[in-house]
Coordinates of C-alpha atoms in Angstrom, one line a residue:
M1 CA 81.1 176.6 84.1
N2 CA 78.1 178.0 82.3
A3 CA 79.6 181.0 80.5
V4 CA 82.8 182.1 78.9
A5 CA 83.5 185.9 78.7
L6 CA 85.8 187.5 76.2
V7 CA 86.9 191.1 75.5
R8 CA 89.0 191.7 72.4
E9 CA 91.7 194.3 71.8
D10 CA 89.1 196.6 70.3
N11 CA 87.1 196.2 73.5
Q12 CA 84.3 194.3 71.8
C13 CA 82.6 192.0 74.3
K14 CA 81.2 188.5 73.9
L15 CA 79.5 186.0 76.3
F16 CA 79.5 182.4 75.2
H17 CA 76.9 179.9 76.4
T18 CA 78.7 176.6 77.3
W19 CA 77.3 173.1 76.7
N20 CA 74.1 171.7 78.2
A21 CA 75.3 169.9 81.2
N22 CA 71.7 168.5 81.9
Y23 CA 71.6 166.5 78.7
H24 CA 69.8 163.2 79.7
Q25 CA 70.6 164.1 83.3
K26 CA 67.0 164.0 84.6
R27 CA 66.4 160.6 83.1
I28 CA 69.6 159.3 84.5
A29 CA 68.8 160.6 88.0
K30 CA 65.3 159.0 87.8
L31 CA 66.8 155.6 86.8
Q32 CA 69.4 155.9 89.5
R33 CA 66.7 156.4 92.2
I34 CA 64.9 153.3 91.0
V35 CA 68.2 151.3 91.1
S36 CA 68.8 152.6 94.7
E37 CA 65.3 151.6 95.8
E38 CA 65.8 148.2 94.2
Y39 CA 69.1 147.7 96.0
L40 CA 67.5 148.7 99.3
S41 CA 64.7 146.2 98.9
L42 CA 67.1 143.4 98.1
N43 CA 69.6 144.3 100.9
P44 CA 67.7 145.9 103.8
D45 CA 70.4 144.8 106.4
C46 CA 73.4 146.3 104.4
Y47 CA 72.5 150.0 105.2
D48 CA 73.2 152.0 108.4
E49 CA 70.9 154.6 110.0
T50 CA 72.1 157.3 107.5
W51 CA 71.3 155.0 104.5
K52 CA 75.0 154.5 103.8
I53 CA 76.3 151.1 102.7
K54 CA 78.0 149.3 105.6
D55 CA 81.7 148.6 105.1
W56 CA 81.3 144.8 105.2
A57 CA 78.2 144.7 103.0
K58 CA 78.2 142.9 99.7
L59 CA 75.1 143.9 97.8
K60 CA 72.9 141.5 96.0
T61 CA 71.7 142.3 92.5
N62 CA 69.0 141.1 90.1
W63 CA 68.1 141.3 86.4
K64 CA 66.2 144.6 86.9
I65 CA 69.2 146.4 88.3
R66 CA 71.5 145.1 85.6
C67 CA 69.1 146.2 82.9
L68 CA 68.7 149.7 84.3
M69 CA 72.5 150.1 84.7
K70 CA 72.9 149.2 81.0
I71 CA 70.4 151.9 80.1
I72 CA 72.2 154.4 82.4
N73 CA 75.6 153.6 80.9
C74 CA 74.2 154.1 77.4
L75 CA 72.8 157.5 78.4
R76 CA 76.1 158.5 79.8
R77 CA 77.9 157.6 76.6
K78 CA 75.4 159.8 74.7
Q79 CA 76.2 162.6 77.3
A80 CA 79.9 162.2 76.5
M81 CA 79.3 162.4 72.7
K82 CA 77.0 165.5 73.1
H83 CA 79.6 167.1 75.3
K84 CA 82.4 166.5 72.8
Y85 CA 80.3 168.1 70.0
E86 CA 79.4 171.1 72.2
L87 CA 83.0 171.5 73.3
N88 CA 84.3 171.6 69.7
K89 CA 81.6 174.0 68.7
L90 CA 82.4 176.4 71.6
A91 CA 86.1 176.3 70.9
K92 CA 85.5 177.3 67.2
E93 CA 83.2 180.2 68.2
I94 CA 85.8 181.5 70.7
L95 CA 88.7 181.3 68.2
A96 CA 86.6 183.0 65.5
F97 CA 86.0 185.9 67.9
A98 CA 89.3 186.3 69.7
W99 CA 92.7 187.3 68.3
E100 CA 94.6 186.4 71.4
L101 CA 93.6 184.3 74.4
I102 CA 94.8 185.4 77.8
S103 CA 93.5 183.7 81.0
E104 CA 94.3 183.2 84.7
D105 CA 96.0 179.8 85.1
M106 CA 94.5 177.2 87.5
D107 CA 96.0 174.2 89.1
F108 CA 93.6 171.7 87.7
K109 CA 95.5 168.7 89.1
K110 CA 94.9 169.9 92.7
I111 CA 91.3 170.5 91.9
R112 CA 90.8 167.0 90.6
Q113 CA 92.5 165.5 93.6
S114 CA 90.3 167.4 96.1
K115 CA 87.6 165.7 98.1
E116 CA 85.1 168.2 96.7
Y117 CA 85.8 167.2 93.1
K118 CA 85.7 163.5 93.8
G119 CA 82.3 163.9 95.5
L120 CA 80.8 165.8 92.6
A121 CA 82.8 164.2 89.7
K122 CA 79.7 162.6 88.0
I123 CA 77.8 165.9 88.1
I124 CA 80.6 168.3 86.9
Q125 CA 82.4 166.1 84.5
F126 CA 80.8 167.8 81.5
C127 CA 81.3 171.4 82.6
T128 CA 85.0 171.6 83.6
P129 CA 87.1 174.4 82.3
W130 CA 90.3 172.4 81.8
L131 CA 88.7 170.4 79.1
L132 CA 87.9 173.6 77.2
R133 CA 91.4 174.8 77.7
K134 CA 92.8 171.6 76.4
Q135 CA 90.7 171.9 73.3
L136 CA 91.8 175.5 72.7
E137 CA 95.4 174.6 73.2
T138 CA 95.2 172.3 70.2
H139 CA 94.5 175.3 67.9
T140 CA 96.3 178.2 69.5
T141 CA 98.8 179.2 72.2
L142 CA 97.2 180.4 75.4
K143 CA 98.9 183.1 77.5
Y144 CA 98.5 183.2 81.3
V145 CA 98.7 186.0 83.8
D146 CA 100.2 185.5 87.3
K147 CA 97.3 183.9 89.2
Y148 CA 98.7 185.0 92.6
N149 CA 99.2 188.7 91.8
Y150 CA 96.6 189.4 89.1
R151 CA 93.3 188.3 90.8
A152 CA 91.1 189.8 88.1
S153 CA 87.8 188.7 89.8
Q154 CA 88.7 190.8 92.9
Y155 CA 90.1 194.0 91.4
N156 CA 88.4 197.4 91.0
H157 CA 90.4 199.7 88.8
V158 CA 88.6 202.8 90.1
T159 CA 89.4 202.3 93.8
N160 CA 92.6 200.3 93.0
E161 CA 91.5 197.8 95.7
Y162 CA 91.1 194.0 95.8
T163 CA 87.9 192.7 97.4
K164 CA 87.1 189.0 97.3
P165 CA 83.5 188.7 96.0
K166 CA 81.0 185.9 96.9
L167 CA 80.4 183.2 94.4
S168 CA 76.8 184.4 94.1
E169 CA 77.8 188.0 93.2
R170 CA 77.8 188.0 89.4
V171 CA 77.9 191.8 88.8
K172 CA 80.2 194.7 89.8
E173 CA 79.5 198.4 90.3
I174 CA 82.1 200.5 88.6
W175 CA 81.6 204.3 88.5
K176 CA 77.9 203.7 89.3
N177 CA 77.7 201.3 86.3
I178 CA 76.5 197.8 86.9
I179 CA 78.8 195.4 84.9
Q180 CA 78.6 191.7 84.3
R181 CA 81.4 190.3 86.5
D182 CA 82.9 187.8 84.0
L183 CA 83.1 190.5 81.3
Y184 CA 84.7 192.9 83.7
S185 CA 87.3 190.2 84.7
A186 CA 88.0 189.6 80.9
Y187 CA 88.5 193.4 80.5
L188 CA 91.0 193.4 83.3
L189 CA 92.8 190.4 81.7
L190 CA 93.0 192.4 78.5
N191 CA 94.8 195.3 80.2
H192 CA 97.9 193.6 81.5
N193 CA 101.4 194.9 81.9
E194 CA 104.3 193.6 79.7
D195 CA 105.2 190.7 81.9
Y196 CA 101.6 189.6 82.5
K197 CA 102.0 189.8 86.3
E198 CA 99.9 192.9 87.1
I199 CA 96.9 194.8 85.9
D200 CA 97.8 198.1 84.1
R201 CA 95.4 200.5 85.8
K202 CA 96.2 203.3 83.4
K203 CA 95.0 201.3 80.4
C204 CA 91.9 200.3 82.3
I205 CA 90.9 203.9 82.9
E206 CA 91.9 205.0 79.4
H207 CA 89.7 202.4 77.6
F208 CA 86.9 201.9 80.1
N209 CA 84.3 204.1 78.3
T210 CA 84.7 202.2 75.1
F211 CA 84.4 198.9 77.0
L212 CA 81.3 200.1 78.8
T213 CA 79.5 201.1 75.6
N214 CA 80.2 197.7 74.0
H215 CA 79.2 195.9 77.3
N216 CA 75.9 197.7 77.5
Q217 CA 75.2 197.0 73.8
L218 CA 75.9 193.3 74.2
I219 CA 73.7 193.0 77.3
E220 CA 70.9 194.8 75.5
E221 CA 71.2 192.4 72.5
L222 CA 71.2 189.3 74.8
K223 CA 68.0 190.6 76.6
Q224 CA 66.2 191.1 73.3
N225 CA 67.2 187.6 72.1
K226 CA 64.6 185.0 72.8
E227 CA 67.3 182.3 73.5
E228 CA 67.5 181.0 77.1
Y229 CA 70.8 181.9 78.8
P230 CA 72.3 180.4 82.1
T231 CA 71.7 182.2 85.3
S232 CA 75.5 183.0 85.5
F233 CA 74.9 185.6 82.7
W234 CA 72.8 187.5 85.4
L235 CA 70.9 189.4 82.7
D236 CA 67.9 190.2 85.0
N237 CA 70.2 192.3 87.2
L238 CA 71.7 194.4 84.4

């Protein structure tokens, strides 16, 4: 997660840049490569043809590996401290902008138990949405739409159809207007019915021009700003 999109009740838009997940990551990766090479030189018979450690193998270690691992663990602690600071800062910025927070609920327990998460846990541990949600819930009450019926990322209020987009598709074309996908999803979340189960298409049509004006103004301001934004903002295509 590199961006958080919000649309308020007055249709004002905001894109928030999340924390820097690469903080010390390049240095850690470099040190880990050195550690791997050192393990390989010490234990040449413990690896198979695909360079995976054999089940029976018990790897030897030395002072160099132990020293490098201490440095890596120290850098990871600094990563965690930086992440905590960035998370608190982001939560305060979101709560200062938004009056009411509505989101699609996600089953984070199933995600964390999945093989995909376990394989990428060390990489994505600092950019996970449930940590931000947990931080926000300490300050306010979050409301959730029905994740099975709502499907904000797939809906088009003009055609009244649901189309599952590719992960790489970060923009949507609505009435020949190119709109940042996350902001459009936030707009659809704003226009819910009374029981939060479905999108209110009538409200979407009624307020769309106001949202579009604010959307275009925000994108223009971001483009003029010299700050670097994540690729998920997709500013070059807007």
